[in-house]
Amino acid sequence: MELVKKALEALEQVKATDVKVYDMEKSSPFYDYIIVATANERQSNALIGYLKDGLKDSYEIRGIEGKKGGWLLVDLKSVVIHVFSSEQRDYYGFDKRLMGIKQIDVI
């Protein structure tokens, strides 16, 4: 959960909106949490920097995909972050795909 908190801090720093955390521990053998957020391209690129700085000593960033195109995916091993432009988030309906998965309050 510490990694989720650090990821949420980075998302807050870049002013990402509509942030949701899904608890995947009972639903996926590959990761424990999915974080979904909305941000523009500039905010998404800034997020990469915040994550690299904030996690470099404690956690591994396994991969970053989609730096352009409205959908950024950051693989932190047990946590996966999906940052969409508002248009792409609506288009893919990603939150609908996770309907029924337990959400964790981020406030």
PDB file of N, CA and C in Angstrom:
ATOM      1  N   MET A   1       0.819  -1.190   0.000  1.00  0.00           N
ATOM      2  CA  MET A   1       0.000   0.000   0.000  1.00  0.00           C
ATOM      3  C   MET A   1       0.870   1.264   0.000  1.00  0.00           C
ATOM      4  N   GLU A   2       2.077   1.142   0.479  1.00  0.00           N
ATOM      5  CA  GLU A   2       3.000   2.288   0.472  1.00  0.00           C
ATOM      6  C   GLU A   2       3.277   2.755  -0.956  1.00  0.00           C
ATOM      7  N   LEU A   3       3.417   1.811  -1.862  1.00  0.00           N
ATOM      8  CA  LEU A   3       3.651   2.159  -3.266  1.00  0.00           C
ATOM      9  C   LEU A   3       2.441   2.886  -3.851  1.00  0.00           C
ATOM     10  N   VAL A   4       1.254   2.456  -3.497  1.00  0.00           N
ATOM     11  CA  VAL A   4       0.036   3.140  -3.954  1.00  0.00           C
ATOM     12  C   VAL A   4       0.044   4.578  -3.459  1.00  0.00           C
ATOM     13  N   LYS A   5       0.397   4.781  -2.200  1.00  0.00           N
ATOM     14  CA  LYS A   5       0.442   6.138  -1.635  1.00  0.00           C
ATOM     15  C   LYS A   5       1.434   7.013  -2.384  1.00  0.00           C
ATOM     16  N   LYS A   6       2.598   6.469  -2.693  1.00  0.00           N
ATOM     17  CA  LYS A   6       3.603   7.241  -3.429  1.00  0.00           C
ATOM     18  C   LYS A   6       3.109   7.581  -4.838  1.00  0.00           C
ATOM     19  N   ALA A   7       2.452   6.632  -5.479  1.00  0.00           N
ATOM     20  CA  ALA A   7       1.901   6.882  -6.814  1.00  0.00           C
ATOM     21  C   ALA A   7       0.817   7.952  -6.750  1.00  0.00           C
ATOM     22  N   LEU A   8      -0.031   7.892  -5.734  1.00  0.00           N
ATOM     23  CA  LEU A   8      -1.082   8.898  -5.581  1.00  0.00           C
ATOM     24  C   LEU A   8      -0.497  10.282  -5.316  1.00  0.00           C
ATOM     25  N   GLU A   9       0.586  10.341  -4.555  1.00  0.00           N
ATOM     26  CA  GLU A   9       1.260  11.625  -4.324  1.00  0.00           C
ATOM     27  C   GLU A   9       1.763  12.210  -5.638  1.00  0.00           C
ATOM     28  N   ALA A  10       2.339  11.369  -6.480  1.00  0.00           N
ATOM     29  CA  ALA A  10       2.834  11.839  -7.781  1.00  0.00           C
ATOM     30  C   ALA A  10       1.677  12.321  -8.651  1.00  0.00           C
ATOM     31  N   LEU A  11       0.569  11.597  -8.645  1.00  0.00           N
ATOM     32  CA  LEU A  11      -0.603  12.013  -9.422  1.00  0.00           C
ATOM     33  C   LEU A  11      -1.164  13.333  -8.903  1.00  0.00           C
ATOM     34  N   GLU A  12      -1.112  13.511  -7.597  1.00  0.00           N
ATOM     35  CA  GLU A  12      -1.568  14.774  -7.011  1.00  0.00           C
ATOM     36  C   GLU A  12      -0.648  15.925  -7.426  1.00  0.00           C
ATOM     37  N   GLN A  13       0.647  15.664  -7.475  1.00  0.00           N
ATOM     38  CA  GLN A  13       1.617  16.696  -7.869  1.00  0.00           C
ATOM     39  C   GLN A  13       1.350  17.221  -9.272  1.00  0.00           C
ATOM     40  N   VAL A  14       0.940  16.347 -10.162  1.00  0.00           N
ATOM     41  CA  VAL A  14       0.700  16.772 -11.554  1.00  0.00           C
ATOM     42  C   VAL A  14      -0.757  17.180 -11.780  1.00  0.00           C
ATOM     43  N   LYS A  15      -1.544  17.164 -10.714  1.00  0.00           N
ATOM     44  CA  LYS A  15      -2.947  17.595 -10.775  1.00  0.00           C
ATOM     45  C   LYS A  15      -3.811  16.697 -11.665  1.00  0.00           C
ATOM     46  N   ALA A  16      -3.530  15.399 -11.633  1.00  0.00           N
ATOM     47  CA  ALA A  16      -4.379  14.439 -12.341  1.00  0.00           C
ATOM     48  C   ALA A  16      -5.764  14.449 -11.694  1.00  0.00           C
ATOM     49  N   THR A  17      -6.776  14.131 -12.477  1.00  0.00           N
ATOM     50  CA  THR A  17      -8.146  14.164 -11.967  1.00  0.00           C
ATOM     51  C   THR A  17      -8.799  12.790 -12.066  1.00  0.00           C
ATOM     52  N   ASP A  18      -9.951  12.681 -11.422  1.00  0.00           N
ATOM     53  CA  ASP A  18     -10.764  11.461 -11.464  1.00  0.00           C
ATOM     54  C   ASP A  18      -9.918  10.212 -11.191  1.00  0.00           C
ATOM     55  N   VAL A  19      -9.149  10.275 -10.110  1.00  0.00           N
ATOM     56  CA  VAL A  19      -8.238   9.183  -9.754  1.00  0.00           C
ATOM     57  C   VAL A  19      -9.018   8.095  -9.021  1.00  0.00           C
ATOM     58  N   LYS A  20      -8.847   6.865  -9.482  1.00  0.00           N
ATOM     59  CA  LYS A  20      -9.488   5.715  -8.847  1.00  0.00           C
ATOM     60  C   LYS A  20      -8.446   4.629  -8.618  1.00  0.00           C
ATOM     61  N   VAL A  21      -8.560   3.962  -7.479  1.00  0.00           N
ATOM     62  CA  VAL A  21      -7.670   2.850  -7.147  1.00  0.00           C
ATOM     63  C   VAL A  21      -8.523   1.596  -7.020  1.00  0.00           C
ATOM     64  N   TYR A  22      -8.148   0.571  -7.772  1.00  0.00           N
ATOM     65  CA  TYR A  22      -8.864  -0.701  -7.753  1.00  0.00           C
ATOM     66  C   TYR A  22      -7.997  -1.756  -7.075  1.00  0.00           C
ATOM     67  N   ASP A  23      -8.591  -2.477  -6.134  1.00  0.00           N
ATOM     68  CA  ASP A  23      -7.906  -3.538  -5.399  1.00  0.00           C
ATOM     69  C   ASP A  23      -8.017  -4.828  -6.208  1.00  0.00           C
ATOM     70  N   MET A  24      -6.921  -5.255  -6.793  1.00  0.00           N
ATOM     71  CA  MET A  24      -6.907  -6.415  -7.689  1.00  0.00           C
ATOM     72  C   MET A  24      -6.381  -7.686  -7.019  1.00  0.00           C
ATOM     73  N   GLU A  25      -6.103  -7.633  -5.726  1.00  0.00           N
ATOM     74  CA  GLU A  25      -5.469  -8.769  -5.053  1.00  0.00           C
ATOM     75  C   GLU A  25      -6.245 -10.076  -5.217  1.00  0.00           C
ATOM     76  N   LYS A  26      -7.570  -9.998  -5.250  1.00  0.00           N
ATOM     77  CA  LYS A  26      -8.382 -11.210  -5.400  1.00  0.00           C
ATOM     78  C   LYS A  26      -8.754 -11.471  -6.852  1.00  0.00           C
ATOM     79  N   SER A  27      -8.396 -10.548  -7.738  1.00  0.00           N
ATOM     80  CA  SER A  27      -8.825 -10.650  -9.135  1.00  0.00           C
ATOM     81  C   SER A  27      -7.699 -10.931 -10.118  1.00  0.00           C
ATOM     82  N   SER A  28      -6.454 -10.700  -9.713  1.00  0.00           N
ATOM     83  CA  SER A  28      -5.342 -10.850 -10.647  1.00  0.00           C
ATOM     84  C   SER A  28      -4.115 -11.444  -9.959  1.00  0.00           C
ATOM     85  N   PRO A  29      -3.483 -12.411 -10.585  1.00  0.00           N
ATOM     86  CA  PRO A  29      -2.240 -12.948 -10.031  1.00  0.00           C
ATOM     87  C   PRO A  29      -1.019 -12.096 -10.387  1.00  0.00           C
ATOM     88  N   PHE A  30      -1.215 -11.071 -11.216  1.00  0.00           N
ATOM     89  CA  PHE A  30      -0.086 -10.306 -11.741  1.00  0.00           C
ATOM     90  C   PHE A  30       0.208  -9.017 -10.985  1.00  0.00           C
ATOM     91  N   TYR A  31      -0.799  -8.385 -10.409  1.00  0.00           N
ATOM     92  CA  TYR A  31      -0.592  -7.125  -9.693  1.00  0.00           C
ATOM     93  C   TYR A  31      -1.666  -6.986  -8.625  1.00  0.00           C
ATOM     94  N   ASP A  32      -1.383  -6.133  -7.644  1.00  0.00           N
ATOM     95  CA  ASP A  32      -2.286  -5.957  -6.509  1.00  0.00           C
ATOM     96  C   ASP A  32      -3.264  -4.803  -6.692  1.00  0.00           C
ATOM     97  N   TYR A  33      -2.812  -3.749  -7.385  1.00  0.00           N
ATOM     98  CA  TYR A  33      -3.648  -2.559  -7.533  1.00  0.00           C
ATOM     99  C   TYR A  33      -3.534  -1.997  -8.944  1.00  0.00           C
ATOM    100  N   ILE A  34      -4.644  -1.438  -9.416  1.00  0.00           N
ATOM    101  CA  ILE A  34      -4.651  -0.645 -10.639  1.00  0.00           C
ATOM    102  C   ILE A  34      -5.087   0.756 -10.244  1.00  0.00           C
ATOM    103  N   ILE A  35      -4.337   1.735 -10.704  1.00  0.00           N
ATOM    104  CA  ILE A  35      -4.710   3.132 -10.504  1.00  0.00           C
ATOM    105  C   ILE A  35      -5.061   3.700 -11.869  1.00  0.00           C
ATOM    106  N   VAL A  36      -6.213   4.351 -11.956  1.00  0.00           N
ATOM    107  CA  VAL A  36      -6.669   4.969 -13.198  1.00  0.00           C
ATOM    108  C   VAL A  36      -6.858   6.456 -12.927  1.00  0.00           C
ATOM    109  N   ALA A  37      -6.352   7.291 -13.835  1.00  0.00           N
ATOM    110  CA  ALA A  37      -6.470   8.742 -13.664  1.00  0.00           C
ATOM    111  C   ALA A  37      -6.615   9.406 -15.022  1.00  0.00           C
ATOM    112  N   THR A  38      -7.005  10.664 -14.988  1.00  0.00           N
ATOM    113  CA  THR A  38      -7.126  11.472 -16.194  1.00  0.00           C
ATOM    114  C   THR A  38      -6.135  12.626 -16.108  1.00  0.00           C
ATOM    115  N   ALA A  39      -5.416  12.862 -17.208  1.00  0.00           N
ATOM    116  CA  ALA A  39      -4.456  13.969 -17.273  1.00  0.00           C
ATOM    117  C   ALA A  39      -4.183  14.284 -18.738  1.00  0.00           C
ATOM    118  N   ASN A  40      -3.703  15.487 -18.983  1.00  0.00           N
ATOM    119  CA  ASN A  40      -3.302  15.810 -20.352  1.00  0.00           C
ATOM    120  C   ASN A  40      -1.882  15.294 -20.591  1.00  0.00           C
ATOM    121  N   GLU A  41      -1.387  15.447 -21.806  1.00  0.00           N
ATOM    122  CA  GLU A  41      -0.072  14.888 -22.159  1.00  0.00           C
ATOM    123  C   GLU A  41       1.058  15.499 -21.332  1.00  0.00           C
ATOM    124  N   ARG A  42       0.990  16.796 -21.099  1.00  0.00           N
ATOM    125  CA  ARG A  42       2.030  17.471 -20.312  1.00  0.00           C
ATOM    126  C   ARG A  42       2.047  16.931 -18.880  1.00  0.00           C
ATOM    127  N   GLN A  43       0.872  16.765 -18.290  1.00  0.00           N
ATOM    128  CA  GLN A  43       0.785  16.220 -16.939  1.00  0.00           C
ATOM    129  C   GLN A  43       1.295  14.779 -16.892  1.00  0.00           C
ATOM    130  N   SER A  44       0.961  13.996 -17.899  1.00  0.00           N
ATOM    131  CA  SER A  44       1.406  12.600 -17.949  1.00  0.00           C
ATOM    132  C   SER A  44       2.923  12.505 -18.024  1.00  0.00           C
ATOM    133  N   ASN A  45       3.519  13.352 -18.847  1.00  0.00           N
ATOM    134  CA  ASN A  45       4.980  13.344 -18.952  1.00  0.00           C
ATOM    135  C   ASN A  45       5.632  13.804 -17.655  1.00  0.00           C
ATOM    136  N   ALA A  46       5.028  14.766 -16.973  1.00  0.00           N
ATOM    137  CA  ALA A  46       5.556  15.208 -15.678  1.00  0.00           C
ATOM    138  C   ALA A  46       5.444  14.090 -14.650  1.00  0.00           C
ATOM    139  N   LEU A  47       4.385  13.304 -14.734  1.00  0.00           N
ATOM    140  CA  LEU A  47       4.198  12.186 -13.812  1.00  0.00           C
ATOM    141  C   LEU A  47       5.371  11.218 -13.878  1.00  0.00           C
ATOM    142  N   ILE A  48       5.853  10.953 -15.069  1.00  0.00           N
ATOM    143  CA  ILE A  48       6.992  10.042 -15.230  1.00  0.00           C
ATOM    144  C   ILE A  48       8.179  10.540 -14.412  1.00  0.00           C
ATOM    145  N   GLY A  49       8.465  11.825 -14.507  1.00  0.00           N
ATOM    146  CA  GLY A  49       9.568  12.403 -13.736  1.00  0.00           C
ATOM    147  C   GLY A  49       9.348  12.287 -12.239  1.00  0.00           C
ATOM    148  N   TYR A  50       8.141  12.604 -11.783  1.00  0.00           N
ATOM    149  CA  TYR A  50       7.838  12.497 -10.355  1.00  0.00           C
ATOM    150  C   TYR A  50       7.983  11.063  -9.868  1.00  0.00           C
ATOM    151  N   LEU A  51       7.520  10.105 -10.646  1.00  0.00           N
ATOM    152  CA  LEU A  51       7.639   8.707 -10.239  1.00  0.00           C
ATOM    153  C   LEU A  51       9.094   8.263 -10.204  1.00  0.00           C
ATOM    154  N   LYS A  52       9.853   8.638 -11.224  1.00  0.00           N
ATOM    155  CA  LYS A  52      11.268   8.248 -11.250  1.00  0.00           C
ATOM    156  C   LYS A  52      12.009   8.820 -10.051  1.00  0.00           C
ATOM    157  N   ASP A  53      11.752  10.077  -9.724  1.00  0.00           N
ATOM    158  CA  ASP A  53      12.422  10.698  -8.575  1.00  0.00           C
ATOM    159  C   ASP A  53      11.939  10.113  -7.253  1.00  0.00           C
ATOM    160  N   GLY A  54      10.640   9.922  -7.131  1.00  0.00           N
ATOM    161  CA  GLY A  54      10.070   9.476  -5.868  1.00  0.00           C
ATOM    162  C   GLY A  54      10.258   8.008  -5.558  1.00  0.00           C
ATOM    163  N   LEU A  55      10.488   7.202  -6.583  1.00  0.00           N
ATOM    164  CA  LEU A  55      10.561   5.756  -6.375  1.00  0.00           C
ATOM    165  C   LEU A  55      11.949   5.169  -6.575  1.00  0.00           C
ATOM    166  N   LYS A  56      12.880   5.970  -7.041  1.00  0.00           N
ATOM    167  CA  LYS A  56      14.171   5.428  -7.479  1.00  0.00           C
ATOM    168  C   LYS A  56      14.919   4.635  -6.420  1.00  0.00           C
ATOM    169  N   ASP A  57      14.782   4.998  -5.158  1.00  0.00           N
ATOM    170  CA  ASP A  57      15.536   4.300  -4.122  1.00  0.00           C
ATOM    171  C   ASP A  57      14.813   3.084  -3.548  1.00  0.00           C
ATOM    172  N   SER A  58      13.496   3.032  -3.726  1.00  0.00           N
ATOM    173  CA  SER A  58      12.722   2.000  -3.044  1.00  0.00           C
ATOM    174  C   SER A  58      12.007   1.006  -3.947  1.00  0.00           C
ATOM    175  N   TYR A  59      11.620   1.450  -5.146  1.00  0.00           N
ATOM    176  CA  TYR A  59      10.791   0.612  -6.005  1.00  0.00           C
ATOM    177  C   TYR A  59      11.314   0.624  -7.432  1.00  0.00           C
ATOM    178  N   GLU A  60      10.992  -0.437  -8.138  1.00  0.00           N
ATOM    179  CA  GLU A  60      11.409  -0.574  -9.533  1.00  0.00           C
ATOM    180  C   GLU A  60      10.275  -0.164 -10.464  1.00  0.00           C
ATOM    181  N   ILE A  61      10.596   0.658 -11.447  1.00  0.00           N
ATOM    182  CA  ILE A  61       9.654   0.937 -12.523  1.00  0.00           C
ATOM    183  C   ILE A  61       9.975  -0.059 -13.625  1.00  0.00           C
ATOM    184  N   ARG A  62       9.094  -1.033 -13.823  1.00  0.00           N
ATOM    185  CA  ARG A  62       9.362  -2.097 -14.795  1.00  0.00           C
ATOM    186  C   ARG A  62       9.156  -1.658 -16.231  1.00  0.00           C
ATOM    187  N   GLY A  63       8.281  -0.697 -16.428  1.00  0.00           N
ATOM    188  CA  GLY A  63       8.047  -0.258 -17.797  1.00  0.00           C
ATOM    189  C   GLY A  63       7.138   0.946 -17.859  1.00  0.00           C
ATOM    190  N   ILE A  64       7.335   1.725 -18.920  1.00  0.00           N
ATOM    191  CA  ILE A  64       6.496   2.884 -19.209  1.00  0.00           C
ATOM    192  C   ILE A  64       6.148   2.805 -20.685  1.00  0.00           C
ATOM    193  N   GLU A  65       4.868   2.834 -20.988  1.00  0.00           N
ATOM    194  CA  GLU A  65       4.409   2.740 -22.377  1.00  0.00           C
ATOM    195  C   GLU A  65       3.454   3.881 -22.689  1.00  0.00           C
ATOM    196  N   GLY A  66       3.463   4.312 -23.944  1.00  0.00           N
ATOM    197  CA  GLY A  66       2.469   5.262 -24.426  1.00  0.00           C
ATOM    198  C   GLY A  66       2.682   6.691 -24.004  1.00  0.00           C
ATOM    199  N   LYS A  67       3.902   7.185 -24.096  1.00  0.00           N
ATOM    200  CA  LYS A  67       4.166   8.562 -23.679  1.00  0.00           C
ATOM    201  C   LYS A  67       3.405   9.574 -24.523  1.00  0.00           C
ATOM    202  N   LYS A  68       2.966   9.165 -25.680  1.00  0.00           N
ATOM    203  CA  LYS A  68       2.115  10.012 -26.521  1.00  0.00           C
ATOM    204  C   LYS A  68       0.921   9.180 -26.949  1.00  0.00           C
ATOM    205  N   GLY A  69      -0.178   9.837 -27.171  1.00  0.00           N
ATOM    206  CA  GLY A  69      -1.335   9.107 -27.665  1.00  0.00           C
ATOM    207  C   GLY A  69      -2.513   9.057 -26.719  1.00  0.00           C
ATOM    208  N   GLY A  70      -2.402   9.668 -25.562  1.00  0.00           N
ATOM    209  CA  GLY A  70      -3.554   9.752 -24.685  1.00  0.00           C
ATOM    210  C   GLY A  70      -3.738   8.627 -23.690  1.00  0.00           C
ATOM    211  N   TRP A  71      -2.814   7.662 -23.657  1.00  0.00           N
ATOM    212  CA  TRP A  71      -2.905   6.573 -22.684  1.00  0.00           C
ATOM    213  C   TRP A  71      -1.490   6.208 -22.242  1.00  0.00           C
ATOM    214  N   LEU A  72      -1.153   6.557 -21.015  1.00  0.00           N
ATOM    215  CA  LEU A  72       0.144   6.244 -20.428  1.00  0.00           C
ATOM    216  C   LEU A  72      -0.032   5.081 -19.464  1.00  0.00           C
ATOM    217  N   LEU A  73       0.817   4.076 -19.593  1.00  0.00           N
ATOM    218  CA  LEU A  73       0.800   2.937 -18.686  1.00  0.00           C
ATOM    219  C   LEU A  73       2.149   2.880 -17.980  1.00  0.00           C
ATOM    220  N   VAL A  74       2.108   2.813 -16.651  1.00  0.00           N
ATOM    221  CA  VAL A  74       3.327   2.694 -15.854  1.00  0.00           C
ATOM    222  C   VAL A  74       3.218   1.409 -15.043  1.00  0.00           C
ATOM    223  N   ASP A  75       4.163   0.493 -15.260  1.00  0.00           N
ATOM    224  CA  ASP A  75       4.182  -0.797 -14.572  1.00  0.00           C
ATOM    225  C   ASP A  75       5.155  -0.716 -13.401  1.00  0.00           C
ATOM    226  N   LEU A  76       4.608  -0.774 -12.195  1.00  0.00           N
ATOM    227  CA  LEU A  76       5.421  -0.738 -10.982  1.00  0.00           C
ATOM    228  C   LEU A  76       5.446  -2.104 -10.297  1.00  0.00           C
ATOM    229  N   LYS A  77       5.209  -3.137 -11.046  1.00  0.00           N
ATOM    230  CA  LYS A  77       5.183  -4.535 -10.616  1.00  0.00           C
ATOM    231  C   LYS A  77       3.886  -4.858  -9.886  1.00  0.00           C
ATOM    232  N   SER A  78       3.730  -4.472  -8.643  1.00  0.00           N
ATOM    233  CA  SER A  78       2.495  -4.796  -7.923  1.00  0.00           C
ATOM    234  C   SER A  78       1.399  -3.757  -8.143  1.00  0.00           C
ATOM    235  N   VAL A  79       1.768  -2.628  -8.731  1.00  0.00           N
ATOM    236  CA  VAL A  79       0.821  -1.548  -9.025  1.00  0.00           C
ATOM    237  C   VAL A  79       0.985  -1.155 -10.487  1.00  0.00           C
ATOM    238  N   VAL A  80      -0.139  -1.034 -11.188  1.00  0.00           N
ATOM    239  CA  VAL A  80      -0.118  -0.570 -12.572  1.00  0.00           C
ATOM    240  C   VAL A  80      -0.931   0.718 -12.636  1.00  0.00           C
ATOM    241  N   ILE A  81      -0.339   1.744 -13.235  1.00  0.00           N
ATOM    242  CA  ILE A  81      -1.005   3.037 -13.358  1.00  0.00           C
ATOM    243  C   ILE A  81      -1.389   3.251 -14.815  1.00  0.00           C
ATOM    244  N   HIS A  82      -2.656   3.590 -15.034  1.00  0.00           N
ATOM    245  CA  HIS A  82      -3.155   3.953 -16.358  1.00  0.00           C
ATOM    246  C   HIS A  82      -3.576   5.414 -16.291  1.00  0.00           C
ATOM    247  N   VAL A  83      -2.946   6.264 -17.087  1.00  0.00           N
ATOM    248  CA  VAL A  83      -3.321   7.674 -17.143  1.00  0.00           C
ATOM    249  C   VAL A  83      -3.831   7.957 -18.550  1.00  0.00           C
ATOM    250  N   PHE A  84      -5.072   8.369 -18.626  1.00  0.00           N
ATOM    251  CA  PHE A  84      -5.730   8.626 -19.903  1.00  0.00           C
ATOM    252  C   PHE A  84      -5.991  10.113 -20.092  1.00  0.00           C
ATOM    253  N   SER A  85      -6.009  10.547 -21.346  1.00  0.00           N
ATOM    254  CA  SER A  85      -6.627  11.833 -21.645  1.00  0.00           C
ATOM    255  C   SER A  85      -8.124  11.619 -21.422  1.00  0.00           C
ATOM    256  N   SER A  86      -8.872  12.680 -21.217  1.00  0.00           N
ATOM    257  CA  SER A  86     -10.308  12.501 -20.968  1.00  0.00           C
ATOM    258  C   SER A  86     -10.996  11.835 -22.158  1.00  0.00           C
ATOM    259  N   GLU A  87     -10.545  12.170 -23.367  1.00  0.00           N
ATOM    260  CA  GLU A  87     -11.145  11.569 -24.560  1.00  0.00           C
ATOM    261  C   GLU A  87     -10.881  10.065 -24.622  1.00  0.00           C
ATOM    262  N   GLN A  88      -9.642   9.671 -24.365  1.00  0.00           N
ATOM    263  CA  GLN A  88      -9.286   8.245 -24.427  1.00  0.00           C
ATOM    264  C   GLN A  88      -9.948   7.455 -23.305  1.00  0.00           C
ATOM    265  N   ARG A  89     -10.075   8.066 -22.144  1.00  0.00           N
ATOM    266  CA  ARG A  89     -10.729   7.363 -21.032  1.00  0.00           C
ATOM    267  C   ARG A  89     -12.182   7.066 -21.383  1.00  0.00           C
ATOM    268  N   ASP A  90     -12.854   8.029 -21.982  1.00  0.00           N
ATOM    269  CA  ASP A  90     -14.236   7.803 -22.419  1.00  0.00           C
ATOM    270  C   ASP A  90     -14.287   6.763 -23.535  1.00  0.00           C
ATOM    271  N   TYR A  91     -13.374   6.873 -24.489  1.00  0.00           N
ATOM    272  CA  TYR A  91     -13.366   5.981 -25.649  1.00  0.00           C
ATOM    273  C   TYR A  91     -13.189   4.516 -25.240  1.00  0.00           C
ATOM    274  N   TYR A  92     -12.205   4.251 -24.380  1.00  0.00           N
ATOM    275  CA  TYR A  92     -11.911   2.869 -24.005  1.00  0.00           C
ATOM    276  C   TYR A  92     -12.845   2.329 -22.921  1.00  0.00           C
ATOM    277  N   GLY A  93     -13.509   3.196 -22.192  1.00  0.00           N
ATOM    278  CA  GLY A  93     -14.416   2.735 -21.142  1.00  0.00           C
ATOM    279  C   GLY A  93     -13.723   1.867 -20.113  1.00  0.00           C
ATOM    280  N   PHE A  94     -12.488   2.238 -19.778  1.00  0.00           N
ATOM    281  CA  PHE A  94     -11.654   1.412 -18.903  1.00  0.00           C
ATOM    282  C   PHE A  94     -12.308   1.180 -17.543  1.00  0.00           C
ATOM    283  N   ASP A  95     -12.942   2.214 -16.987  1.00  0.00           N
ATOM    284  CA  ASP A  95     -13.580   2.063 -15.676  1.00  0.00           C
ATOM    285  C   ASP A  95     -14.729   1.058 -15.732  1.00  0.00           C
ATOM    286  N   LYS A  96     -15.433   1.007 -16.844  1.00  0.00           N
ATOM    287  CA  LYS A  96     -16.525   0.045 -16.986  1.00  0.00           C
ATOM    288  C   LYS A  96     -15.994  -1.383 -16.964  1.00  0.00           C
ATOM    289  N   ARG A  97     -14.816  -1.580 -17.508  1.00  0.00           N
ATOM    290  CA  ARG A  97     -14.211  -2.916 -17.516  1.00  0.00           C
ATOM    291  C   ARG A  97     -13.848  -3.379 -16.102  1.00  0.00           C
ATOM    292  N   LEU A  98     -13.635  -2.407 -15.210  1.00  0.00           N
ATOM    293  CA  LEU A  98     -13.263  -2.734 -13.836  1.00  0.00           C
ATOM    294  C   LEU A  98     -14.453  -2.673 -12.883  1.00  0.00           C
ATOM    295  N   MET A  99     -15.640  -2.492 -13.436  1.00  0.00           N
ATOM    296  CA  MET A  99     -16.840  -2.444 -12.609  1.00  0.00           C
ATOM    297  C   MET A  99     -16.958  -3.761 -11.844  1.00  0.00           C
ATOM    298  N   GLY A 100     -17.265  -3.663 -10.591  1.00  0.00           N
ATOM    299  CA  GLY A 100     -17.369  -4.856  -9.757  1.00  0.00           C
ATOM    300  C   GLY A 100     -16.096  -5.146  -8.978  1.00  0.00           C
ATOM    301  N   ILE A 101     -15.001  -4.504  -9.358  1.00  0.00           N
ATOM    302  CA  ILE A 101     -13.743  -4.643  -8.610  1.00  0.00           C
ATOM    303  C   ILE A 101     -13.771  -3.643  -7.455  1.00  0.00           C
ATOM    304  N   LYS A 102     -13.337  -4.068  -6.302  1.00  0.00           N
ATOM    305  CA  LYS A 102     -13.340  -3.207  -5.115  1.00  0.00           C
ATOM    306  C   LYS A 102     -12.477  -1.971  -5.350  1.00  0.00           C
ATOM    307  N   GLN A 103     -13.059  -0.807  -5.032  1.00  0.00           N
ATOM    308  CA  GLN A 103     -12.307   0.447  -5.115  1.00  0.00           C
ATOM    309  C   GLN A 103     -11.849   0.862  -3.725  1.00  0.00           C
ATOM    310  N   ILE A 104     -10.708   1.506  -3.680  1.00  0.00           N
ATOM    311  CA  ILE A 104     -10.167   2.026  -2.432  1.00  0.00           C
ATOM    312  C   ILE A 104     -10.325   3.534  -2.454  1.00  0.00           C
ATOM    313  N   ASP A 105     -10.798   4.099  -1.360  1.00  0.00           N
ATOM    314  CA  ASP A 105     -10.941   5.553  -1.276  1.00  0.00           C
ATOM    315  C   ASP A 105      -9.577   6.215  -1.371  1.00  0.00           C
ATOM    316  N   VAL A 106      -9.505   7.285  -2.157  1.00  0.00           N
ATOM    317  CA  VAL A 106      -8.225   7.976  -2.335  1.00  0.00           C
ATOM    318  C   VAL A 106      -8.192   9.324  -1.632  1.00  0.00           C
ATOM    319  N   ILE A 107      -9.211   9.631  -0.891  1.00  0.00           N
ATOM    320  CA  ILE A 107      -9.255  10.922  -0.186  1.00  0.00           C
ATOM    321  C   ILE A 107      -8.445  10.850   1.079  1.00  0.00           C
TER     322      ILE A 107
END
